[in-house]
Tab-separated table of C-alpha atoms and ligand atoms in Angstrom:
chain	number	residue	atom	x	y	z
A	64	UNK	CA	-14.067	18.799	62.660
A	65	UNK	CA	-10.465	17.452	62.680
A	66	UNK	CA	-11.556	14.220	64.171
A	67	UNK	CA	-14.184	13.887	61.772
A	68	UNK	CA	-11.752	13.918	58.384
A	69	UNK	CA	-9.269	11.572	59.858
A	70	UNK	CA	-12.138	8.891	60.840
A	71	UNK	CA	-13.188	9.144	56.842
A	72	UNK	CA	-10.351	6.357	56.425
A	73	UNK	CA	-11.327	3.723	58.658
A	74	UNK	CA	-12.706	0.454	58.537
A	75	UNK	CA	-12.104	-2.117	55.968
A	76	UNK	CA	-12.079	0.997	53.298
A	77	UNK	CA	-8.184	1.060	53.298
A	78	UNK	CA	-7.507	-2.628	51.730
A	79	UNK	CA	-9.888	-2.487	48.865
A	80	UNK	CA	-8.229	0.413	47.648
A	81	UNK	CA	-6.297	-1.044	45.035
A	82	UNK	CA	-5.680	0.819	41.704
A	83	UNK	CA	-3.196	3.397	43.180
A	84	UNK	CA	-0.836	0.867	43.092
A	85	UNK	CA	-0.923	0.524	39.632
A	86	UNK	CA	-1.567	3.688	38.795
A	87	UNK	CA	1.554	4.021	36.620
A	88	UNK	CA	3.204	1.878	33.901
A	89	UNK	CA	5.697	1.125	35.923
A	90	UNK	CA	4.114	0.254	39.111
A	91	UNK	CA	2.285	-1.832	36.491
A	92	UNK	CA	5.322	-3.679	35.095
A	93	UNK	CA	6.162	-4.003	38.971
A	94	UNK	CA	3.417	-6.362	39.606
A	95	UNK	CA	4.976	-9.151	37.759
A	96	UNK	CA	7.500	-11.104	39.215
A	97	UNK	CA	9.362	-11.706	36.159
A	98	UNK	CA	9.152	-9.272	33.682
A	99	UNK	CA	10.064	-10.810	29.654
A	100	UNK	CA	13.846	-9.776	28.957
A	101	UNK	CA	15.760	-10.517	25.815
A	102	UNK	CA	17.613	-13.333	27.517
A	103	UNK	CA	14.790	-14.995	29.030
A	104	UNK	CA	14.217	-16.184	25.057
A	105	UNK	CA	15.106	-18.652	23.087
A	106	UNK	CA	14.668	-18.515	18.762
A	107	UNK	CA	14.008	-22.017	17.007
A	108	UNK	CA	15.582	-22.134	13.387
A	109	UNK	CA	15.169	-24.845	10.890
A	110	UNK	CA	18.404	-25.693	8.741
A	111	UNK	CA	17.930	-28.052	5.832
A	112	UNK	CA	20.619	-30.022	4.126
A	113	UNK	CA	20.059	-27.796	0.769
A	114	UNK	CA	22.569	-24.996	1.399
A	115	UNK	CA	21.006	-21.889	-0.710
A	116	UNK	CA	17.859	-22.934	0.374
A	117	UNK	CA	15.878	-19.761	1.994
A	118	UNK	CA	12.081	-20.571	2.404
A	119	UNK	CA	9.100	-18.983	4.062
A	120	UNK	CA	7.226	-22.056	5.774
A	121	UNK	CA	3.604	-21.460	4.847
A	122	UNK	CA	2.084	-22.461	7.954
A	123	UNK	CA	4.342	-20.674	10.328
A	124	UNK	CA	3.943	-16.761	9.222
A	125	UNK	CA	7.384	-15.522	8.876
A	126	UNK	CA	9.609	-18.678	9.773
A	127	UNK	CA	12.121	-20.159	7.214
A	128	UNK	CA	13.425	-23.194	6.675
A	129	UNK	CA	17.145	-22.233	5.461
A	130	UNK	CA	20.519	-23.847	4.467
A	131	UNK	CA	23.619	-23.559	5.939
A	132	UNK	CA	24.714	-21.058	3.846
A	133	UNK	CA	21.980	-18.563	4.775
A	134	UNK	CA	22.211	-18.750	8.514
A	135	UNK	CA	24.812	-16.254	8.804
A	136	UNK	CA	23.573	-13.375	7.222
A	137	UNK	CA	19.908	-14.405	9.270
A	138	UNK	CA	21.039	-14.174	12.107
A	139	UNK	CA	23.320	-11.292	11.937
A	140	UNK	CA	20.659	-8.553	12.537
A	141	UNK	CA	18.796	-10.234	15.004
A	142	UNK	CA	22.108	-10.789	17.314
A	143	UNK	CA	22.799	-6.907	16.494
A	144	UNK	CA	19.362	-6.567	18.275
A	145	UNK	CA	20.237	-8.618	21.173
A	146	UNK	CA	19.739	-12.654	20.407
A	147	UNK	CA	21.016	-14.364	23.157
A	148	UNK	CA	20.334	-17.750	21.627
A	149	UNK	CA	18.754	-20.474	19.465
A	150	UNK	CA	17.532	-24.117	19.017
A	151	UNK	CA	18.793	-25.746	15.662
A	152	UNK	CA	16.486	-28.677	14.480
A	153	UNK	CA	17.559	-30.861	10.885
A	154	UNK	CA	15.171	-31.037	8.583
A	155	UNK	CA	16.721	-33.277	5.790
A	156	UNK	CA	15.421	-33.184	2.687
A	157	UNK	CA	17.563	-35.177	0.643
A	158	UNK	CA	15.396	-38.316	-0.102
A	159	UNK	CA	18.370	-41.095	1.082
A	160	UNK	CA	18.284	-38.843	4.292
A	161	UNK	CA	15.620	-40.868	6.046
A	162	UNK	CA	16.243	-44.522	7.221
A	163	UNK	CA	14.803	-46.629	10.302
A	164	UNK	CA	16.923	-45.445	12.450
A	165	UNK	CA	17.424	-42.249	12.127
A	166	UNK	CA	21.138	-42.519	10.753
A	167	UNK	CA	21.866	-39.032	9.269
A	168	UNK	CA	20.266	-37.347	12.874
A	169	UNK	CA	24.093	-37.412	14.036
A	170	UNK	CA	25.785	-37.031	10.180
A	171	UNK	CA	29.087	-35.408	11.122
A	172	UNK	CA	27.870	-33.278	7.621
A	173	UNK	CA	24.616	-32.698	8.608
A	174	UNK	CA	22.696	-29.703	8.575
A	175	UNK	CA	22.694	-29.692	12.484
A	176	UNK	CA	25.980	-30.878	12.954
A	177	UNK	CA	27.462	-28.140	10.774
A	178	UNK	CA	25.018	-26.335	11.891
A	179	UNK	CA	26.103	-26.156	15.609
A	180	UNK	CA	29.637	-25.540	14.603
A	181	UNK	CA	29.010	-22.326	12.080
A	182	UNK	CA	26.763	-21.119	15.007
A	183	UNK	CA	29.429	-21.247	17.380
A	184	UNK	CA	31.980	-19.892	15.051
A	185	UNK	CA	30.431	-17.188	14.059
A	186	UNK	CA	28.714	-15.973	17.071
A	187	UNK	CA	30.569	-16.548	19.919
A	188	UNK	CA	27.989	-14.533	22.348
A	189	UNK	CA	24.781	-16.852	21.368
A	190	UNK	CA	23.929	-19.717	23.434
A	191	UNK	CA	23.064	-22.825	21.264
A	192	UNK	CA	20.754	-25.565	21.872
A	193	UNK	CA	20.415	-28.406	19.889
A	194	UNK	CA	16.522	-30.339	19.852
A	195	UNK	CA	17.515	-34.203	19.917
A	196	UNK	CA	14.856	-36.193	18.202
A	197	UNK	CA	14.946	-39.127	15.217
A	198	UNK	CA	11.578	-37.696	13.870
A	199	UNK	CA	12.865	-35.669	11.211
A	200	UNK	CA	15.321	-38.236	10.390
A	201	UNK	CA	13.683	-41.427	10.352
A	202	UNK	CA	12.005	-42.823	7.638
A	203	UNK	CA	8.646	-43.681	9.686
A	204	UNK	CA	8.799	-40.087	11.264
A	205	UNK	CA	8.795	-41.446	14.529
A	206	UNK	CA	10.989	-40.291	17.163
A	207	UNK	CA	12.148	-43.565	18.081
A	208	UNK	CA	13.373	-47.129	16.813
A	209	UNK	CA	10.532	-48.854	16.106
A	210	UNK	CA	9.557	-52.963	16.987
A	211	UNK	CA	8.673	-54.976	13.748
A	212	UNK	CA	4.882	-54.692	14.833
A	213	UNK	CA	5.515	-51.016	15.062
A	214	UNK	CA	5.742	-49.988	18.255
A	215	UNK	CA	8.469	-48.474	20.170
A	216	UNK	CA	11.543	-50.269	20.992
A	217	UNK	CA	12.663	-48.027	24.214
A	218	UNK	CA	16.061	-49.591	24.764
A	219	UNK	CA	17.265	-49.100	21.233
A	220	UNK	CA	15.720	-45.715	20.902
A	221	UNK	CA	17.302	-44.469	24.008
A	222	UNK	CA	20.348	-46.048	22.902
A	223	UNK	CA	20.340	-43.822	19.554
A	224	UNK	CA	18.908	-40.584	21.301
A	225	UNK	CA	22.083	-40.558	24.111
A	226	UNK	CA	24.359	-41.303	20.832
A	227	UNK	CA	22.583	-38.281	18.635
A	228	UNK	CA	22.915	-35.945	21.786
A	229	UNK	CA	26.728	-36.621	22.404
A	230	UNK	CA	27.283	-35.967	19.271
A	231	UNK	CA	26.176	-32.506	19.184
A	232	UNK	CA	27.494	-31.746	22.463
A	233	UNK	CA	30.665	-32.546	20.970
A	234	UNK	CA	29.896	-30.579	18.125
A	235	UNK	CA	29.507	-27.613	20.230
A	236	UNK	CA	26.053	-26.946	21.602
A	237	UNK	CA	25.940	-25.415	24.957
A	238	UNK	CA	22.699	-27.284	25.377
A	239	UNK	CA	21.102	-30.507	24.093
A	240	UNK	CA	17.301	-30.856	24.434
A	241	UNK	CA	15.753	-34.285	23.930
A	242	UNK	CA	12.354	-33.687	22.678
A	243	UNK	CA	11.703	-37.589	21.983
A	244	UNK	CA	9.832	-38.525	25.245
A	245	UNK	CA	11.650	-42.065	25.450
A	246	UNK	CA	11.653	-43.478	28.762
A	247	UNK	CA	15.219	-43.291	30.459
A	248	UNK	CA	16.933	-40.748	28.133
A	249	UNK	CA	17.552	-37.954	30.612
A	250	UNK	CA	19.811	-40.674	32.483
A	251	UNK	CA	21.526	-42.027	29.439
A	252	UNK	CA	22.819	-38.547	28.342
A	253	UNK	CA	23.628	-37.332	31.780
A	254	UNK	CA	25.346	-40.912	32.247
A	255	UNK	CA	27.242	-40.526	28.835
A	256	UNK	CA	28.010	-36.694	28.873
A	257	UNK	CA	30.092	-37.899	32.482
A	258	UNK	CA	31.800	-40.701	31.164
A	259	UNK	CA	33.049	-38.783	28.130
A	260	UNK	CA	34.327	-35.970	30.608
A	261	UNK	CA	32.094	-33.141	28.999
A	262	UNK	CA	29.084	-33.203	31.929
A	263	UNK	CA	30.067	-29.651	33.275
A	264	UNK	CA	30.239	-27.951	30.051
A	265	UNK	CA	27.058	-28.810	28.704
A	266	UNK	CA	23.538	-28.439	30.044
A	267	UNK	CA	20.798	-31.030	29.701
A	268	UNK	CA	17.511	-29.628	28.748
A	269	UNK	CA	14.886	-31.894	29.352
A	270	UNK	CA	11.148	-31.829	27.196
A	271	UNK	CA	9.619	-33.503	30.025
A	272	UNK	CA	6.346	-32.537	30.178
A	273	UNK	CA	5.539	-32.757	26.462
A	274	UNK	CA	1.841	-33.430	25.706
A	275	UNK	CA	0.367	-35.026	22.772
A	276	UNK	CA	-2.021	-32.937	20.533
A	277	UNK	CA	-3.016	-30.616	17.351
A	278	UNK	CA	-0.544	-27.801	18.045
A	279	UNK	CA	2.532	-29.305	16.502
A	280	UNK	CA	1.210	-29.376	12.855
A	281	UNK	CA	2.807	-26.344	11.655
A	282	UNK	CA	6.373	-27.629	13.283
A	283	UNK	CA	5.579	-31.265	11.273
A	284	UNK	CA	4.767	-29.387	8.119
A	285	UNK	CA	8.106	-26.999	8.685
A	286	UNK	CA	10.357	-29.983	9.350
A	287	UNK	CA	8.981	-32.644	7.567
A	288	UNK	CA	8.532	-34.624	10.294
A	289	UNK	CA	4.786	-35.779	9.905
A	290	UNK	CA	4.472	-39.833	11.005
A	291	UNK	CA	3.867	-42.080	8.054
A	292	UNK	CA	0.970	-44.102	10.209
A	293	UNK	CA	-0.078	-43.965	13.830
A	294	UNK	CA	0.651	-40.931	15.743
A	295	UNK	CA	2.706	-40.165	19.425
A	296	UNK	CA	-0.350	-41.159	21.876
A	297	UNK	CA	2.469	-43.943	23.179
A	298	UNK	CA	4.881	-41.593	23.989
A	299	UNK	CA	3.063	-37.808	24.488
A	300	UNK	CA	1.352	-37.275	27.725
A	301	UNK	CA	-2.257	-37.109	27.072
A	302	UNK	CA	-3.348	-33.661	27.666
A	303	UNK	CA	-5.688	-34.307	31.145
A	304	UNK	CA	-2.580	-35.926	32.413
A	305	UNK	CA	-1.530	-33.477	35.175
A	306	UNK	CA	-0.450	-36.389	37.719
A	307	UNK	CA	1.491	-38.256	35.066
A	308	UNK	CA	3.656	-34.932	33.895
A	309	UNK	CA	4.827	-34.120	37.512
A	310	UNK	CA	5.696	-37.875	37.492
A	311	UNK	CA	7.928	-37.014	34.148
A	312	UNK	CA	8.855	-33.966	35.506
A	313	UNK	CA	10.314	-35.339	38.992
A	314	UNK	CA	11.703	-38.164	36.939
A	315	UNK	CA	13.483	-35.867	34.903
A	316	UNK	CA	15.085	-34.155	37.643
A	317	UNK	CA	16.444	-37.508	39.706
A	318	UNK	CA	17.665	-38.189	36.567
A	319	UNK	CA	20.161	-35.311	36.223
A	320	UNK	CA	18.137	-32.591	33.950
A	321	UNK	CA	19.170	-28.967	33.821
A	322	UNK	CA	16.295	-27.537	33.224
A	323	UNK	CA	12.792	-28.452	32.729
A	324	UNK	CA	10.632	-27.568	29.897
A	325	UNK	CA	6.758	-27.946	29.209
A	326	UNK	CA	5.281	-27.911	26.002
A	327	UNK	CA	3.190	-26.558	24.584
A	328	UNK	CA	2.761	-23.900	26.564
A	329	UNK	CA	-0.584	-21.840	26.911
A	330	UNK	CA	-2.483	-24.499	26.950
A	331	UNK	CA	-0.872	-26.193	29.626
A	332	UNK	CA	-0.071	-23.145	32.200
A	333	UNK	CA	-0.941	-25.449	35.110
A	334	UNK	CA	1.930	-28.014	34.122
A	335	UNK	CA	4.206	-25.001	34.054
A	336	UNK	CA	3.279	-23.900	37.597
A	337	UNK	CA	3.404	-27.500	38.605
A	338	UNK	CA	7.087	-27.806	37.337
A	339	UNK	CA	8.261	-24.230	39.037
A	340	UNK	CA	6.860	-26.062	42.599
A	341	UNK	CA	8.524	-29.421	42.034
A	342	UNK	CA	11.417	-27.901	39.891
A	343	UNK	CA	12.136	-25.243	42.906
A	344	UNK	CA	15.905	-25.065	42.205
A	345	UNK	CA	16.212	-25.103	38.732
A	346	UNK	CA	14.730	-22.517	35.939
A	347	UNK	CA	11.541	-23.728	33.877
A	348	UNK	CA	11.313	-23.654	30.546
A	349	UNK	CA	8.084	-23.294	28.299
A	350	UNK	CA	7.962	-23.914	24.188
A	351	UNK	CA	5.122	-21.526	22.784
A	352	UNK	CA	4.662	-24.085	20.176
A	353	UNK	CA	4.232	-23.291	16.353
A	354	UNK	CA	0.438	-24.222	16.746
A	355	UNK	CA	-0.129	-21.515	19.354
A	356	UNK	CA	2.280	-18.989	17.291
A	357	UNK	CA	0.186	-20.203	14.174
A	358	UNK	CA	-3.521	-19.352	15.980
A	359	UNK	CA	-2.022	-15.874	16.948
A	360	UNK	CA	-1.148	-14.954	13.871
A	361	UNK	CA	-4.506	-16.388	12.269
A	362	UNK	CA	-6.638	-14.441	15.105
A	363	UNK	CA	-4.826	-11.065	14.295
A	364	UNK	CA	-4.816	-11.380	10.927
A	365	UNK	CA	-9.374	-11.835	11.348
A	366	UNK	CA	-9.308	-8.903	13.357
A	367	UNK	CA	-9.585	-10.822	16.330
A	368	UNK	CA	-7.184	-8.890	18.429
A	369	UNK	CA	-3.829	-7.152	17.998
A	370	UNK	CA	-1.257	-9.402	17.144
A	371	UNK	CA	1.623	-7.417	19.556
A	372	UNK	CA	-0.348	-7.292	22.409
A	373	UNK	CA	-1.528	-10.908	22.320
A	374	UNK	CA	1.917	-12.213	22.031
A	375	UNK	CA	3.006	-9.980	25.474
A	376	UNK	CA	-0.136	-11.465	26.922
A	377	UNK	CA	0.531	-14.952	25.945
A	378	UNK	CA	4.204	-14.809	27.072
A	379	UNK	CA	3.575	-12.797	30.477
A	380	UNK	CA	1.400	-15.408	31.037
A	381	UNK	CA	3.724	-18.287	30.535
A	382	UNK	CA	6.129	-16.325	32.492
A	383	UNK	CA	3.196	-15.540	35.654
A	384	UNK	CA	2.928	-19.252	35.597
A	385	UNK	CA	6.479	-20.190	36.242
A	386	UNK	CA	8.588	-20.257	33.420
A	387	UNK	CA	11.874	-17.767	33.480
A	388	UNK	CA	12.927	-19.003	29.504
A	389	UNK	CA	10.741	-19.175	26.623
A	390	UNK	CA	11.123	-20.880	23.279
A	391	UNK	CA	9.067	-18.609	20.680
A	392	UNK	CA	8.841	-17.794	17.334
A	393	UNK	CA	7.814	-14.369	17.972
A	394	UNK	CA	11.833	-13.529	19.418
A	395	UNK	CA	12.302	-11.588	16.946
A	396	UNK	CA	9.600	-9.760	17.423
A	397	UNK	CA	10.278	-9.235	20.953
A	398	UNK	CA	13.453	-7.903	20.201
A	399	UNK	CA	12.164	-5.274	18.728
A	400	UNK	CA	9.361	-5.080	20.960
A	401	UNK	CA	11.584	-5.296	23.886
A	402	UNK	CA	13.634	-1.974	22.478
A	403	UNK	CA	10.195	0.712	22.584
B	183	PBG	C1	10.353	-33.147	17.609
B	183	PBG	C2	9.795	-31.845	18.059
B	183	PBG	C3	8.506	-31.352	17.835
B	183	PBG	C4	8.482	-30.064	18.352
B	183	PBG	C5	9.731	-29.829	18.907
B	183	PBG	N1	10.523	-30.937	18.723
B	183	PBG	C6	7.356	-31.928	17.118
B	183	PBG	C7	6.696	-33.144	17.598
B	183	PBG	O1	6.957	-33.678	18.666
B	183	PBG	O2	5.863	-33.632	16.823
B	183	PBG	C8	7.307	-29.129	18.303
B	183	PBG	C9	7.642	-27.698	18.154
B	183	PBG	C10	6.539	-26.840	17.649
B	183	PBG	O3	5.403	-27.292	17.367
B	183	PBG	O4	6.801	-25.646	17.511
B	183	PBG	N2	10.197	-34.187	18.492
B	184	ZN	ZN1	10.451	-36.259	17.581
């Protein structure tokens, strides 16, 4: 008889026995190999040049667009709850703010300028990033200098982009974050942040693979930053484009990035895993983009599913795919989240 019970075990049966080790929420949690922590996150904020200014933007449920003034007291609670850092984008909306070139991107008075420095002033803890781009600043809304027929002049937008990111460096952000897509930027920073002595202080954050597509709108809408004709096709990766983003994204690295981010995010999950394999040594980065934050919200809000547990499933995915930091507008969410 004792023969008999131990032979109930045998062959094959033992491997597809699976659920015990999950059996528990934390052999659950276990299973990842990165499991979403407070510092894995980054929060986007959107400081306009109109200092009282505190406004819900309609199309991103819960974001504002605030002025200097207000930033303080915002972000007070949310470093209480454990904020370990944000990326500051300009959105001017002084009329004279907007010229060809994107002048007032790098305005020593400027909401990002200041910006940057009453960040690090008053929170000495957080982490700041600064997005460099000359969308919300030029008058076109593209994020480069533009040819007289319209199209991109690389050289001189590169030019202006290495320019805009020293500046903030200098200002004070830990990290600067070209979002623009020019050709050659990652190399002009890298080569400017050395000459100026400030290279190993500062930490280039490149948007390398950033696709072209509908999820932006709400961002455009929240900063303004719409384009007057045309659209980014020349300078966005089309979204099939899985062979030309690991050629951005091992561009990016000989050219001296930090880090490597893909954007948006959900949609492109492949990219992400793509840029953890070439980007071995270095952490990925992912933006959950203010189109995907948008459709979340919408879905919840027609019953669709439960806001909370689609944002964990969204992000665990980004993270299963590769990324260990995530730019998302539900941080503070997921600091409270984070705390149950
Ligand atoms: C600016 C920039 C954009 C985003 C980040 N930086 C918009 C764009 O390229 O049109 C998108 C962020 C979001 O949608 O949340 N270059
Ligand atoms: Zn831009």
């Amino acid at each position: 008889a004792s023969t008999a019970a131990t032979s109930v075990s045998v062959s094959g049966d033992i491997a597809s026995q699976l659920h015990g080790g999950y059996s528990h929420p934390l052999a659950r949690a276990w299973q990842a190999e990165r499991q979403l922590t407070k510092s894995m996150l980054i929060y986007p904020i959107f400081i306009t040049d109109n200092p009282d200014e505190s406004e819900l933007i309609p199309s991103l449920p819960g974001q504002r667009r605030m002025g200097l003034n207000k930033v303080v007291a915002f972000l007070q609670p949310l470093v209480r709850k454990g904020l370990k850092s944000v990326i500051l984008f300009g959105v001017p909306l002084a009329p004279s703010a907007k010229d060809t070139l994107g002048t007032a991107a790098d305005d020593p008075q400027g909401p990002v300028m200041a910006g940057i420095r009453l960040v690090r002033k008053n929170f000495p803890q957080l982490f700041v990033v600064a997005d460099v781009c000359l969308c919300e600043y030029t008058s076109h809304g593209h994020c480069g200098i533009l040819h007289e027929d319209g199209s991109l002049n690389n050289t001189l937008s590169v030019d202006r982009v290495s320019d805009v990111a020293m500046a903030y460096a200098e200002a004070g952000a830990h990290c600067v974050a070209p979002s623009d897509m020019n050709d050659g930027r990652i190399r002009a920073i890298k080569l400017k942040l050395i000459e100026s002595g400030i290279a190993h202080r500062v930490v280039l954050m490149s948007y390398a693979a950033k696709f072209s597509g509908c999820l932006y709108g709400p961002f455009r809408d929240a900063a303004g930053s719409v384009p007057s004709f045309g659209d980014r096709k020349c300078y966005q990766l089309p979204p099939g484009g899985r062979g030309l983003a690991r050629r951005a994204i091992e561009r990016d690295i000989a050219e001296g990035a930090d880090i490597i981010m893909v954007k948006p995010a959900t949609q492109y999950l492949d990219i992400i895993s793509d840029a953890k394999e070439i980007g071995k040594n270095m952490p990925i980065a992912a933006y959950h983009v203010s189109g995907e934050y948008a459709m979340i919200h919408a879905a919840a809000k027609a019953g669709v599913f439960d806001l909370k547990t689609m944002a964990f499933e969204a992000t665990e995915g980004i993270l299963r795919a590769g990324a260990s930091i995530v730019v998302s507008y539900f941080t503070p969410d997921f600091l409270e989240w984070l705390d149950t």
